[in-house]
Structure formats: structure tokens, C-alpha cells
mmCIF file of C-alpha atoms and ligand atoms in Angstrom:
data_model
loop_
_atom_site.group_PDB
_atom_site.id
_atom_site.type_symbol
_atom_site.label_atom_id
_atom_site.label_comp_id
_atom_site.label_asym_id
_atom_site.label_seq_id
_atom_site.Cartn_x
_atom_site.Cartn_y
_atom_site.Cartn_z
ATOM 1 C CA MET B 1 0.000 0.000 0.000
ATOM 2 C CA GLU B 2 2.764 2.364 1.057
ATOM 3 C CA LYS B 3 4.644 1.619 -2.190
ATOM 4 C CA ILE B 4 1.598 2.562 -4.221
ATOM 5 C CA ARG B 5 1.214 5.787 -2.246
ATOM 6 C CA ILE B 6 4.855 6.758 -2.850
ATOM 7 C CA ALA B 7 4.527 5.937 -6.538
ATOM 8 C CA LEU B 8 1.423 8.142 -6.809
ATOM 9 C CA VAL B 9 3.086 11.068 -5.067
ATOM 10 C CA ALA B 10 6.182 10.698 -7.261
ATOM 11 C CA ALA B 11 3.994 10.614 -10.368
ATOM 12 C CA ALA B 12 2.156 13.733 -9.197
ATOM 13 C CA VAL B 13 5.428 15.589 -8.577
ATOM 14 C CA LEU B 14 6.834 14.545 -11.932
ATOM 15 C CA CYS B 15 3.654 15.603 -13.687
ATOM 16 C CA ALA B 16 3.336 18.933 -11.891
ATOM 17 C CA PRO B 17 5.847 20.983 -13.897
ATOM 18 C CA PHE B 18 4.364 19.566 -17.079
ATOM 19 C CA ALA B 19 0.847 20.568 -16.049
ATOM 20 C CA THR B 20 1.987 24.094 -15.144
ATOM 21 C CA ALA B 21 3.763 24.521 -18.460
ATOM 22 C CA GLN B 22 0.594 23.405 -20.260
ATOM 23 C CA THR B 23 -1.627 25.977 -18.561
ATOM 24 C CA ALA B 24 1.035 28.651 -19.002
ATOM 25 C CA THR B 25 1.118 28.166 -22.745
ATOM 26 C CA LYS B 26 -2.463 27.433 -23.804
ATOM 27 C CA ILE B 27 -5.366 29.714 -23.052
ATOM 28 C CA LYS B 28 -8.737 28.038 -22.680
ATOM 29 C CA VAL B 29 -11.725 30.004 -23.946
ATOM 30 C CA GLY B 30 -15.152 28.826 -22.796
ATOM 31 C CA LEU B 31 -17.726 29.443 -25.514
ATOM 32 C CA MET B 32 -21.214 29.389 -24.031
ATOM 33 C CA LEU B 33 -23.575 29.877 -26.972
ATOM 34 C CA PRO B 34 -26.811 28.392 -28.308
ATOM 35 C CA ALA B 35 -26.223 25.486 -30.710
ATOM 36 C CA SER B 36 -29.887 24.472 -30.653
ATOM 37 C CA GLY B 37 -33.212 26.283 -30.336
ATOM 38 C CA ALA B 38 -34.508 29.561 -31.775
ATOM 39 C CA TYR B 39 -31.156 31.380 -31.552
ATOM 40 C CA ALA B 40 -28.895 28.547 -32.804
ATOM 41 C CA SER B 41 -27.864 30.285 -36.031
ATOM 42 C CA LEU B 42 -26.883 33.392 -34.043
ATOM 43 C CA GLY B 43 -24.606 31.276 -31.866
ATOM 44 C CA THR B 44 -22.950 29.734 -34.908
ATOM 45 C CA ALA B 45 -22.247 33.135 -36.464
ATOM 46 C CA ILE B 46 -20.684 34.392 -33.205
ATOM 47 C CA GLU B 47 -18.475 31.321 -32.910
ATOM 48 C CA ASN B 48 -17.434 31.639 -36.560
ATOM 49 C CA GLY B 49 -16.525 35.291 -36.118
ATOM 50 C CA PHE B 50 -14.564 34.664 -32.920
ATOM 51 C CA LYS B 51 -12.596 31.797 -34.453
ATOM 52 C CA LEU B 52 -11.924 33.763 -37.643
ATOM 53 C CA TYR B 53 -10.105 36.486 -35.715
ATOM 54 C CA VAL B 54 -8.102 33.952 -33.699
ATOM 55 C CA ALA B 55 -7.188 32.067 -36.888
ATOM 56 C CA GLU B 56 -6.021 35.365 -38.423
ATOM 57 C CA GLN B 57 -3.576 35.626 -35.490
ATOM 58 C CA GLY B 58 -2.220 32.143 -36.277
ATOM 59 C CA GLY B 59 -4.388 30.486 -33.610
ATOM 60 C CA LYS B 60 -2.545 32.293 -30.793
ATOM 61 C CA LEU B 61 -3.296 35.344 -28.643
ATOM 62 C CA ALA B 62 -0.368 36.994 -26.844
ATOM 63 C CA GLY B 63 1.755 33.975 -27.722
ATOM 64 C CA ARG B 64 -0.645 31.505 -26.086
ATOM 65 C CA GLU B 65 -2.332 28.911 -28.224
ATOM 66 C CA VAL B 66 -6.125 29.218 -27.998
ATOM 67 C CA GLU B 67 -8.074 26.135 -27.001
ATOM 68 C CA TYR B 68 -11.868 26.001 -26.893
ATOM 69 C CA ALA B 69 -14.387 24.403 -24.578
ATOM 70 C CA ARG B 70 -18.021 24.653 -25.641
ATOM 71 C CA VAL B 71 -21.424 24.283 -24.124
ATOM 72 C CA ASP B 72 -24.799 24.531 -25.868
ATOM 73 C CA ASP B 73 -26.781 26.860 -23.600
ATOM 74 C CA GLU B 74 -30.018 26.233 -25.583
ATOM 75 C CA SER B 75 -31.008 29.842 -24.781
ATOM 76 C CA ASP B 76 -32.468 28.383 -21.597
ATOM 77 C CA PRO B 77 -32.038 30.601 -18.514
ATOM 78 C CA ALA B 78 -33.039 27.714 -16.202
ATOM 79 C CA LYS B 79 -29.891 25.786 -17.211
ATOM 80 C CA ALA B 80 -27.561 28.785 -17.297
ATOM 81 C CA ILE B 81 -25.845 28.442 -13.915
ATOM 82 C CA ASP B 82 -25.179 24.735 -14.444
ATOM 83 C CA ASN B 83 -23.844 25.402 -17.925
ATOM 84 C CA VAL B 84 -21.464 28.154 -16.897
ATOM 85 C CA ASN B 85 -20.229 25.995 -14.023
ATOM 86 C CA LYS B 86 -19.479 23.174 -16.491
ATOM 87 C CA LEU B 87 -17.113 25.521 -18.275
ATOM 88 C CA LEU B 88 -15.521 26.799 -15.091
ATOM 89 C CA LYS B 89 -15.297 23.624 -13.010
ATOM 90 C CA ARG B 90 -15.271 20.768 -15.531
ATOM 91 C CA ASP B 91 -13.283 22.471 -18.289
ATOM 92 C CA ASN B 92 -11.278 24.963 -16.208
ATOM 93 C CA VAL B 93 -11.595 27.741 -18.760
ATOM 94 C CA ASP B 94 -9.587 30.955 -18.340
ATOM 95 C CA VAL B 95 -12.097 33.206 -20.073
ATOM 96 C CA LEU B 96 -15.856 33.103 -20.721
ATOM 97 C CA VAL B 97 -17.428 34.214 -24.001
ATOM 98 C CA GLY B 98 -21.240 34.265 -24.234
ATOM 99 C CA THR B 99 -24.049 34.490 -24.956
ATOM 100 C CA VAL B 100 -27.005 35.397 -27.189
ATOM 101 C CA HIS B 101 -30.020 35.294 -24.815
ATOM 102 C CA SER B 102 -30.131 38.001 -22.121
ATOM 103 C CA GLY B 103 -31.664 35.726 -19.493
ATOM 104 C CA VAL B 104 -28.750 33.309 -19.859
ATOM 105 C CA ALA B 105 -26.139 36.059 -20.070
ATOM 106 C CA LEU B 106 -27.348 37.651 -16.831
ATOM 107 C CA ALA B 107 -26.529 34.390 -15.030
ATOM 108 C CA MET B 108 -23.128 34.270 -16.730
ATOM 109 C CA ALA B 109 -22.409 37.850 -15.652
ATOM 110 C CA LYS B 110 -23.253 37.003 -12.044
ATOM 111 C CA VAL B 111 -20.944 33.967 -11.948
ATOM 112 C CA ALA B 112 -18.166 35.808 -13.828
ATOM 113 C CA LYS B 113 -18.286 38.666 -11.340
ATOM 114 C CA GLU B 114 -18.336 36.375 -8.293
ATOM 115 C CA THR B 115 -15.403 34.296 -9.563
ATOM 116 C CA GLY B 116 -13.443 37.177 -11.135
ATOM 117 C CA THR B 117 -13.436 35.349 -14.483
ATOM 118 C CA PRO B 118 -13.045 37.585 -17.558
ATOM 119 C CA LEU B 119 -16.304 37.619 -19.562
ATOM 120 C CA ILE B 120 -16.903 39.050 -23.009
ATOM 121 C CA VAL B 121 -20.559 39.173 -24.028
ATOM 122 C CA PRO B 122 -20.828 38.901 -27.836
ATOM 123 C CA ASN B 123 -24.566 39.629 -28.075
ATOM 124 C CA ALA B 124 -27.038 39.701 -25.162
ATOM 125 C CA GLY B 125 -28.280 43.257 -24.677
ATOM 126 C CA ALA B 126 -29.755 43.369 -21.147
ATOM 127 C CA ALA B 127 -28.738 46.679 -19.571
ATOM 128 C CA ALA B 128 -27.729 45.166 -16.223
ATOM 129 C CA ILE B 129 -24.763 43.284 -17.727
ATOM 130 C CA THR B 130 -22.965 46.593 -18.178
ATOM 131 C CA GLY B 131 -25.167 48.374 -15.642
ATOM 132 C CA SER B 132 -25.895 47.232 -12.115
ATOM 133 C CA MET B 133 -23.906 43.990 -12.602
ATOM 134 C CA CYS B 134 -20.879 45.579 -14.266
ATOM 135 C CA ALA B 135 -17.466 44.238 -13.272
ATOM 136 C CA LEU B 136 -13.779 44.959 -13.798
ATOM 137 C CA THR B 137 -13.327 42.170 -16.363
ATOM 138 C CA THR B 138 -16.842 42.006 -17.857
ATOM 139 C CA PHE B 139 -17.042 43.564 -21.327
ATOM 140 C CA ARG B 140 -19.564 43.611 -24.133
ATOM 141 C CA SER B 141 -18.678 43.585 -27.856
ATOM 142 C CA SER B 142 -22.297 44.062 -28.909
ATOM 143 C CA PHE B 143 -24.890 46.622 -27.721
ATOM 144 C CA THR B 144 -27.526 47.299 -25.119
ATOM 145 C CA MET B 145 -31.135 46.748 -26.198
ATOM 146 C CA TRP B 146 -31.659 50.455 -25.594
ATOM 147 C CA GLN B 147 -29.178 51.568 -28.292
ATOM 148 C CA PRO B 148 -30.845 50.535 -31.595
ATOM 149 C CA ALA B 149 -34.312 50.834 -30.023
ATOM 150 C CA TYR B 150 -33.818 54.430 -28.885
ATOM 151 C CA ALA B 151 -32.478 55.333 -32.337
ATOM 152 C CA MET B 152 -35.573 53.798 -33.942
ATOM 153 C CA GLY B 153 -37.890 55.750 -31.650
ATOM 154 C CA GLU B 154 -36.452 58.950 -33.104
ATOM 155 C CA VAL B 155 -36.734 57.657 -36.690
ATOM 156 C CA VAL B 156 -40.396 56.638 -36.316
ATOM 157 C CA ALA B 157 -41.285 59.978 -34.710
ATOM 158 C CA ALA B 158 -39.492 61.857 -37.508
ATOM 159 C CA LYS B 159 -41.626 59.930 -40.045
ATOM 160 C CA GLY B 160 -44.650 61.661 -38.498
ATOM 161 C CA HIS B 161 -46.210 58.566 -36.903
ATOM 162 C CA LYS B 162 -48.170 59.348 -33.740
ATOM 163 C CA ASN B 163 -49.631 56.055 -32.432
ATOM 164 C CA VAL B 164 -47.570 52.893 -32.291
ATOM 165 C CA VAL B 165 -48.186 49.324 -31.108
ATOM 166 C CA THR B 166 -45.131 47.399 -29.908
ATOM 167 C CA ILE B 167 -44.717 43.628 -30.037
ATOM 168 C CA THR B 168 -41.958 41.438 -28.605
ATOM 169 C CA TYR B 169 -40.945 38.447 -26.512
ATOM 170 C CA LYS B 170 -41.641 38.816 -22.791
ATOM 171 C CA TYR B 171 -38.157 38.779 -21.264
ATOM 172 C CA ALA B 172 -35.402 41.290 -20.496
ATOM 173 C CA ALA B 173 -34.331 41.810 -24.121
ATOM 174 C CA GLY B 174 -37.860 42.423 -25.403
ATOM 175 C CA ASP B 175 -38.918 44.590 -22.459
ATOM 176 C CA GLU B 176 -35.820 46.781 -22.722
ATOM 177 C CA SER B 177 -36.075 47.093 -26.484
ATOM 178 C CA VAL B 178 -39.638 48.372 -26.141
ATOM 179 C CA SER B 179 -38.771 50.753 -23.311
ATOM 180 C CA GLY B 180 -35.831 52.193 -25.290
ATOM 181 C CA PHE B 181 -38.076 52.759 -28.299
ATOM 182 C CA LYS B 182 -40.836 54.243 -26.170
ATOM 183 C CA GLU B 183 -38.467 56.636 -24.384
ATOM 184 C CA ALA B 184 -37.333 58.291 -27.628
ATOM 185 C CA PHE B 185 -40.699 58.071 -29.419
ATOM 186 C CA GLU B 186 -42.706 59.620 -26.588
ATOM 187 C CA LYS B 187 -40.050 62.279 -25.932
ATOM 188 C CA ALA B 188 -40.632 63.330 -29.543
ATOM 189 C CA GLY B 189 -44.410 63.543 -29.022
ATOM 190 C CA GLY B 190 -45.561 60.033 -30.081
ATOM 191 C CA LYS B 191 -47.594 57.579 -28.020
ATOM 192 C CA VAL B 192 -47.183 53.845 -27.572
ATOM 193 C CA VAL B 193 -50.856 52.841 -27.443
ATOM 194 C CA LYS B 194 -50.467 49.110 -26.811
ATOM 195 C CA GLU B 195 -47.593 46.836 -25.746
ATOM 196 C CA LEU B 196 -48.116 43.268 -26.973
ATOM 197 C CA ASN B 197 -45.925 40.332 -26.077
ATOM 198 C CA LEU B 198 -45.647 36.553 -25.931
ATOM 199 C CA PRO B 199 -43.344 34.132 -24.145
ATOM 200 C CA PHE B 200 -39.989 33.224 -25.745
ATOM 201 C CA PRO B 201 -39.674 31.241 -28.058
ATOM 202 C CA ASN B 202 -43.390 30.933 -28.928
ATOM 203 C CA VAL B 203 -44.206 31.684 -32.582
ATOM 204 C CA GLU B 204 -48.018 31.668 -32.454
ATOM 205 C CA PHE B 205 -48.420 35.293 -33.562
ATOM 206 C CA GLN B 206 -51.929 35.079 -35.051
ATOM 207 C CA ALA B 207 -53.996 36.422 -32.143
ATOM 208 C CA LEU B 208 -51.601 39.331 -31.660
ATOM 209 C CA LEU B 209 -51.656 40.192 -35.361
ATOM 210 C CA THR B 210 -55.468 40.252 -35.224
ATOM 211 C CA GLU B 211 -55.217 42.665 -32.290
ATOM 212 C CA ILE B 212 -52.852 44.924 -34.259
ATOM 213 C CA ALA B 213 -55.275 44.956 -37.195
ATOM 214 C CA ALA B 214 -58.143 45.894 -34.863
ATOM 215 C CA THR B 215 -56.133 48.644 -33.106
ATOM 216 C CA LYS B 216 -55.112 50.259 -36.437
ATOM 217 C CA PRO B 217 -51.987 52.103 -35.201
ATOM 218 C CA ASP B 218 -49.918 54.340 -37.501
ATOM 219 C CA ALA B 219 -47.013 51.885 -37.199
ATOM 220 C CA VAL B 220 -45.675 48.835 -35.346
ATOM 221 C CA TYR B 221 -42.310 48.464 -33.556
ATOM 222 C CA ALA B 222 -40.995 44.925 -33.009
ATOM 223 C CA PHE B 223 -38.140 43.069 -31.380
ATOM 224 C CA PHE B 224 -37.673 39.489 -32.549
ATOM 225 C CA ALA B 225 -34.566 37.625 -33.661
ATOM 226 C CA GLY B 226 -33.554 34.280 -35.158
ATOM 227 C CA ALA B 227 -36.324 31.771 -35.905
ATOM 228 C CA GLY B 228 -38.979 33.981 -34.260
ATOM 229 C CA ALA B 229 -38.020 36.900 -36.513
ATOM 230 C CA VAL B 230 -38.340 34.778 -39.649
ATOM 231 C CA LYS B 231 -41.821 33.617 -38.689
ATOM 232 C CA PHE B 232 -43.006 37.035 -37.487
ATOM 233 C CA VAL B 233 -42.039 38.850 -40.704
ATOM 234 C CA LYS B 234 -43.707 36.165 -42.819
ATOM 235 C CA ASP B 235 -46.870 36.128 -40.698
ATOM 236 C CA TYR B 236 -47.074 39.949 -40.663
ATOM 237 C CA ALA B 237 -47.087 39.976 -44.466
ATOM 238 C CA ALA B 238 -49.445 36.971 -44.749
ATOM 239 C CA ALA B 239 -51.948 38.747 -42.469
ATOM 240 C CA GLY B 240 -52.002 41.614 -44.981
ATOM 241 C CA LEU B 241 -50.543 44.065 -42.473
ATOM 242 C CA LYS B 242 -47.372 44.914 -44.387
ATOM 243 C CA LYS B 243 -49.421 46.876 -46.932
ATOM 244 C CA SER B 244 -51.432 48.844 -44.385
ATOM 245 C CA ILE B 245 -49.327 49.359 -41.216
ATOM 246 C CA PRO B 246 -45.571 50.041 -41.564
ATOM 247 C CA LEU B 247 -43.370 47.741 -39.493
ATOM 248 C CA TYR B 248 -40.187 49.099 -37.852
ATOM 249 C CA ALA B 249 -37.694 47.218 -35.714
ATOM 250 C CA SER B 250 -34.238 46.959 -34.258
ATOM 251 C CA GLY B 251 -32.116 45.321 -36.939
ATOM 252 C CA PHE B 252 -32.199 41.915 -35.240
ATOM 253 C CA LEU B 253 -35.507 41.354 -37.037
ATOM 254 C CA THR B 254 -33.757 41.109 -40.404
ATOM 255 C CA ASP B 255 -30.142 40.149 -39.599
ATOM 256 C CA GLY B 256 -29.155 36.618 -40.604
ATOM 257 C CA THR B 257 -32.779 35.983 -41.557
ATOM 258 C CA LEU B 258 -33.300 37.578 -44.962
ATOM 259 C CA GLU B 259 -32.827 34.450 -47.034
ATOM 260 C CA ALA B 260 -35.657 32.742 -45.141
ATOM 261 C CA GLN B 261 -37.887 35.863 -45.055
ATOM 262 C CA GLY B 262 -37.579 36.519 -48.800
ATOM 263 C CA ALA B 263 -39.901 39.100 -50.349
ATOM 264 C CA ASP B 264 -41.831 39.521 -47.084
ATOM 265 C CA ALA B 265 -38.888 41.493 -45.632
ATOM 266 C CA GLU B 266 -38.291 43.743 -48.659
ATOM 267 C CA GLY B 267 -38.476 47.440 -47.831
ATOM 268 C CA LEU B 268 -38.383 47.098 -44.039
ATOM 269 C CA LEU B 269 -36.551 49.852 -42.159
ATOM 270 C CA THR B 270 -34.445 48.857 -39.147
ATOM 271 C CA THR B 271 -31.722 50.345 -36.945
ATOM 272 C CA LEU B 272 -28.527 48.552 -35.917
ATOM 273 C CA HIS B 273 -24.787 48.991 -35.366
ATOM 274 C CA TYR B 274 -23.948 47.011 -38.516
ATOM 275 C CA GLY B 275 -25.358 46.560 -41.999
ATOM 276 C CA ASP B 276 -24.588 45.559 -45.580
ATOM 277 C CA GLY B 277 -22.714 47.720 -48.034
ATOM 278 C CA LEU B 278 -20.676 49.793 -45.591
ATOM 279 C CA GLY B 279 -17.934 49.613 -48.216
ATOM 280 C CA THR B 280 -15.025 50.422 -45.899
ATOM 281 C CA ALA B 281 -11.684 48.703 -46.440
ATOM 282 C CA ARG B 282 -11.959 47.131 -42.964
ATOM 283 C CA ASP B 283 -15.415 45.713 -43.559
ATOM 284 C CA ASN B 284 -14.596 44.522 -47.079
ATOM 285 C CA ALA B 285 -11.554 42.619 -45.823
ATOM 286 C CA PHE B 286 -13.592 41.049 -42.991
ATOM 287 C CA ARG B 287 -16.403 40.032 -45.312
ATOM 288 C CA GLN B 288 -14.057 38.486 -47.844
ATOM 289 C CA ALA B 289 -12.228 36.509 -45.173
ATOM 290 C CA TYR B 290 -15.482 35.350 -43.561
ATOM 291 C CA THR B 291 -17.029 34.285 -46.858
ATOM 292 C CA ARG B 292 -13.858 32.455 -47.874
ATOM 293 C CA VAL B 293 -13.866 30.370 -44.695
ATOM 294 C CA TYR B 294 -17.578 29.866 -44.015
ATOM 295 C CA LYS B 295 -19.090 30.174 -47.525
ATOM 296 C CA GLY B 296 -21.906 32.463 -46.353
ATOM 297 C CA GLU B 297 -22.251 36.208 -45.752
ATOM 298 C CA PRO B 298 -21.456 37.506 -42.244
ATOM 299 C CA ASP B 299 -24.106 39.288 -40.184
ATOM 300 C CA VAL B 300 -24.085 41.417 -37.033
ATOM 301 C CA TYR B 301 -23.577 38.343 -34.836
ATOM 302 C CA ALA B 302 -20.446 37.322 -36.757
ATOM 303 C CA VAL B 303 -19.067 40.849 -36.282
ATOM 304 C CA GLN B 304 -19.769 40.758 -32.539
ATOM 305 C CA GLY B 305 -17.959 37.412 -32.252
ATOM 306 C CA TYR B 306 -15.002 38.727 -34.237
ATOM 307 C CA ASP B 307 -14.797 41.834 -32.066
ATOM 308 C CA ALA B 308 -15.048 39.802 -28.845
ATOM 309 C CA ALA B 309 -11.857 38.023 -29.937
ATOM 310 C CA GLN B 310 -10.230 41.351 -30.823
ATOM 311 C CA MET B 311 -11.031 42.731 -27.383
ATOM 312 C CA LEU B 312 -9.639 39.636 -25.685
ATOM 313 C CA ALA B 313 -6.458 39.941 -27.775
ATOM 314 C CA ILE B 314 -6.021 43.578 -26.763
ATOM 315 C CA GLY B 315 -6.295 42.714 -23.077
ATOM 316 C CA LEU B 316 -4.033 39.666 -23.312
ATOM 317 C CA ASN B 317 -1.361 41.480 -25.316
ATOM 318 C CA ALA B 318 -1.184 44.194 -22.663
ATOM 319 C CA VAL B 319 -0.377 41.610 -19.955
ATOM 320 C CA GLN B 320 1.742 39.267 -22.136
ATOM 321 C CA GLY B 321 -0.942 36.622 -21.706
ATOM 322 C CA ASP B 322 -0.857 36.780 -17.890
ATOM 323 C CA LEU B 323 -4.485 36.907 -16.783
ATOM 324 C CA THR B 324 -3.578 37.344 -13.121
ATOM 325 C CA LYS B 325 -2.879 41.005 -14.009
ATOM 326 C CA ARG B 326 -6.588 41.802 -14.027
ATOM 327 C CA GLN B 327 -6.303 45.596 -13.639
ATOM 328 C CA GLU B 328 -3.917 45.985 -16.571
ATOM 329 C CA PHE B 329 -5.940 43.543 -18.674
ATOM 330 C CA ALA B 330 -9.107 45.607 -18.126
ATOM 331 C CA ALA B 331 -7.383 48.982 -18.497
ATOM 332 C CA ALA B 332 -6.037 48.055 -21.941
ATOM 333 C CA ILE B 333 -9.506 47.182 -23.261
ATOM 334 C CA GLU B 334 -11.015 50.262 -21.595
ATOM 335 C CA ARG B 335 -8.714 52.654 -23.447
ATOM 336 C CA ALA B 336 -8.712 50.776 -26.782
ATOM 337 C CA LYS B 337 -10.248 51.827 -30.044
ATOM 338 C CA ILE B 338 -11.616 48.567 -31.457
ATOM 339 C CA ASP B 339 -10.986 48.261 -35.192
ATOM 340 C CA SER B 340 -14.370 46.702 -35.925
ATOM 341 C CA PRO B 341 -15.863 45.901 -39.340
ATOM 342 C CA ARG B 342 -18.878 47.956 -38.140
ATOM 343 C CA GLY B 343 -16.600 51.020 -37.813
ATOM 344 C CA ALA B 344 -14.120 51.721 -34.995
ATOM 345 C CA PHE B 345 -15.664 51.957 -31.530
ATOM 346 C CA THR B 346 -14.606 52.695 -27.967
ATOM 347 C CA LEU B 347 -16.082 51.430 -24.718
ATOM 348 C CA SER B 348 -18.110 53.396 -22.207
ATOM 349 C CA ARG B 349 -17.103 53.532 -18.532
ATOM 350 C CA SER B 350 -19.393 50.546 -17.954
ATOM 351 C CA HIS B 351 -17.668 48.536 -20.777
ATOM 352 C CA ASN B 352 -20.347 48.764 -23.479
ATOM 353 C CA PRO B 353 -19.613 49.888 -27.090
ATOM 354 C CA VAL B 354 -20.104 53.562 -27.909
ATOM 355 C CA GLN B 355 -21.094 53.225 -31.545
ATOM 356 C CA ASP B 356 -22.927 54.572 -34.565
ATOM 357 C CA ILE B 357 -26.414 53.183 -35.091
ATOM 358 C CA TYR B 358 -27.166 52.834 -38.795
ATOM 359 C CA LEU B 359 -30.518 53.165 -40.509
ATOM 360 C CA ARG B 360 -30.904 50.211 -42.879
ATOM 361 C CA GLN B 361 -33.467 49.180 -45.448
ATOM 362 C CA VAL B 362 -34.010 45.706 -46.854
ATOM 363 C CA VAL B 363 -33.237 46.032 -50.549
ATOM 364 C CA GLY B 364 -32.652 43.022 -52.806
ATOM 365 C CA GLY B 365 -32.230 40.671 -49.847
ATOM 366 C CA GLN B 366 -29.661 42.873 -48.083
ATOM 367 C CA ASN B 367 -29.783 45.137 -45.027
ATOM 368 C CA LYS B 368 -28.521 48.111 -46.974
ATOM 369 C CA VAL B 369 -27.118 50.953 -44.874
ATOM 370 C CA ILE B 370 -28.931 54.126 -45.947
ATOM 371 C CA GLY B 371 -27.780 56.506 -43.239
ATOM 372 C CA VAL B 372 -26.660 56.995 -39.629
ATOM 373 C CA ALA B 373 -29.653 57.187 -37.291
ATOM 374 C CA SER B 374 -27.571 58.058 -34.234
ATOM 375 C CA LYS B 375 -23.884 58.987 -34.100
ATOM 376 C CA ALA B 376 -21.613 57.558 -31.353
ATOM 377 C CA LEU B 377 -24.563 56.496 -29.217
ATOM 378 C CA ALA B 378 -23.561 55.543 -25.652
ATOM 379 C CA ASP B 379 -25.758 53.540 -23.332
ATOM 380 C CA PRO B 380 -26.212 55.456 -20.043
ATOM 381 C CA GLY B 381 -24.887 52.431 -18.086
ATOM 382 C CA HIS B 382 -27.199 53.147 -15.148
ATOM 383 C CA GLY B 383 -26.209 51.538 -11.878
ATOM 384 C CA CYS B 384 -22.590 50.778 -12.782
ATOM 385 C CA SER B 385 -19.967 52.162 -10.442
ATOM 386 C CA LEU B 386 -16.660 51.022 -11.879
HETATM 387 C C1 LIG M 9 -31.031 39.075 -26.139
HETATM 388 O O1 LIG M 9 -31.655 38.173 -25.551
HETATM 389 O O2 LIG M 9 -30.404 39.947 -25.501
HETATM 390 C C2 LIG M 9 -30.989 39.127 -27.608
HETATM 391 C C3 LIG M 9 -31.248 37.981 -28.354
HETATM 392 C C4 LIG M 9 -31.186 38.033 -29.742
HETATM 393 C C5 LIG M 9 -30.859 39.223 -30.377
HETATM 394 C C6 LIG M 9 -30.598 40.372 -29.641
HETATM 395 C C7 LIG M 9 -30.677 40.310 -28.242
HETATM 396 O O3 LIG M 9 -30.782 39.277 -31.697
#
């Protein structure tokens, strides 16, 4: 027995330097994204974008080879804590990247803050992530729900519409999208006359579309994304509403969905921090590289994934890959200008992008950028005291 014990200890000692060298060289990135459910295609685009940037750096960031651990979060908030703990405890990741759904991301932000794990959120727009739950090493490469929604409130008011019905999923992302829209629209003299919603990821829109038809507003504002967005745009047109009541939305309604929406999406006006046809050298190079590797066109989610990797690289380079230097890691990202395909952006004090919100129109199956709805729009970051 004693011999076995000595042999085990000796083996552990011999293995120890090897294990340390391994962790010192590789960096393990935990990707927590949806690979199934209504937001699956959004998760894929984010992962593609993230991996494209890392591949462009030769698979290494700050000299450390990047390794991935993945978990399918199914966009299910009830499983979020377990899923993030799988990455932290089972896979021992150094960094968390995720996710799409705000309800899931809020749980990630809580665990990341409690454990001091760096987190980069490549989509989810709930305000609290870079508001009341903000943390030294929590960053967002995407947006808050408020940003494109507020910009659209101004656009719809400027069109002369007075009465609007809103429709969305009943969870943080939908609620905050509607409140951002309402804030700008009502400040400009409009009135939100009815707020309709349904539980995520339900796609039985018929009763709500009948209610819109009966209410006869001047316009409708919607937040849907992924599979729900495809079905909503098709059902809105099939109900005959597209001809009579103009539909406006944050750009999630038509990003990554146009092929499936077809003619039913043509002409729609949306606001978002990315779009087609920007025509800058940076965006052209990104789009060519993305299309070469993945064979399809990139969308806003791919850009957010790509920029999450850029932000991680900036932080890691500043500390020569040493993530124990948390202050310096965070400070480097805080003062950076991120060279994004969407256009360069900086981060607010609460670590959310300060960015242009474009006005886009669906033309020929593309989200064509037709103007800037709001220049360098910063989320207020309420409740964050970094
Ligand atoms: C969110 O839940 O925050 C969310 C999901 C999908 C989007 C945008 C935001 O396209």
C-alpha cells in the first residue's frame, strides 16, 4: 500500500511541472452559446466570427495557443448556472465568451463577477450586464437593447407617426427594447398605445396580429430575432398588415434571416450597429475573409464574435498573456479603439460599445445601410460604479 502511495506522489510531482507549463502556454476560452433552439444560427455566427479572428492571429493570442471548450446553452435561462459551471469547473476555462439570450447572459455575468473570471458578451443586450452587474473584467462587444431601439424611436417619430403598437418576446431583451423605443418616441411627441408580447420562443403570432389589425396604429415596432423573426415577418405579411401598417424594428428582425424571409422582408426599415454595403476597407476585408472560410455572408452576430476576440487579444497582449494582471488587462480594453468591421468603436465607462447606429433598409435581400440614425450612441450604463 505504502509503495503505491509513494509511486502516486512521485507521479504527481513529476507531472506537476508539465501541467503548469501546459496551462502557461495554452489559453482556454469557454464558448457558451446556443447550438440548438430559436437562436442557434446566431450562436454559430458568433463562434465563426470569434474563431476567424483567432485564426487570423495564427491560432494564438499573446503567444498563447487558444483552445476552446463549448457548451450549448439552448437559450435556456433555467440551465444557465449549471452550464457556466461546467465551463468553469469541468473544463477549467480561463475566459468566458457568451451568450445570445439576455436571461442566460445575466446568469453568466453574475458567476463571472463572483469568480473574477473575464467575460466578453458577444450579443445579449440586457442593460444590467454593463449596468448594475458591471465588473472589472466584464465587457460587451455588442450593444444594449436600448441603443438601436432608442435610435428607432427617433426615426419613427421623424416619419410623423403618432400612435404605435409594440410587439416582442416577454423577457429582459424584449422589455428593454420596447422601453428604449418608447423613451425616444414619446419624448418626440408620439404615443405607444399598446404593448403586446408573448413568451420566448413561442411563434403563435396570429392572435396578436389580429389585435394589431383591430387597433389600427400608424405603425408597429418589433423586437424578434432568429427563428422567431423569420416567422413574425412572414406572418405579418401573410396577415395583410405589411401593406397597411408600416413595421419598424431593431435590426435583429432582419439580420441573418433575410434568405428565409424573402420578399416579405423587402423594404423594411431597421436600426442597428452594422449593416450591408458599408464599403469600408476594414469591412470589405472582414467580409471576404469570412465568406472564404464559411461560404456564407457575415451578419451582425459574426461581427460581434469577431470583435469579442479582438477585445480579448487587446487585453491579453497588454499583460503578455498573464491573466492574473486583471487591472492591466481591463485597463487596456477600456482605453482601446476597437478596429471593428462595423466602424471603430470605444467602450463606455461601464464597458459597453459607444457606436454609430445605422438606418438600414431591406433592398434586394440585403440590409442596406442608408444613413446613420444616431452617431456615437452611448448607453447610459445606469447603476454601474466602476
Ligand atoms: C437578447 O436576448 O439579448 C438578444 C437575443 C437576440 C438578439 C438580440 C438580443 O438578436
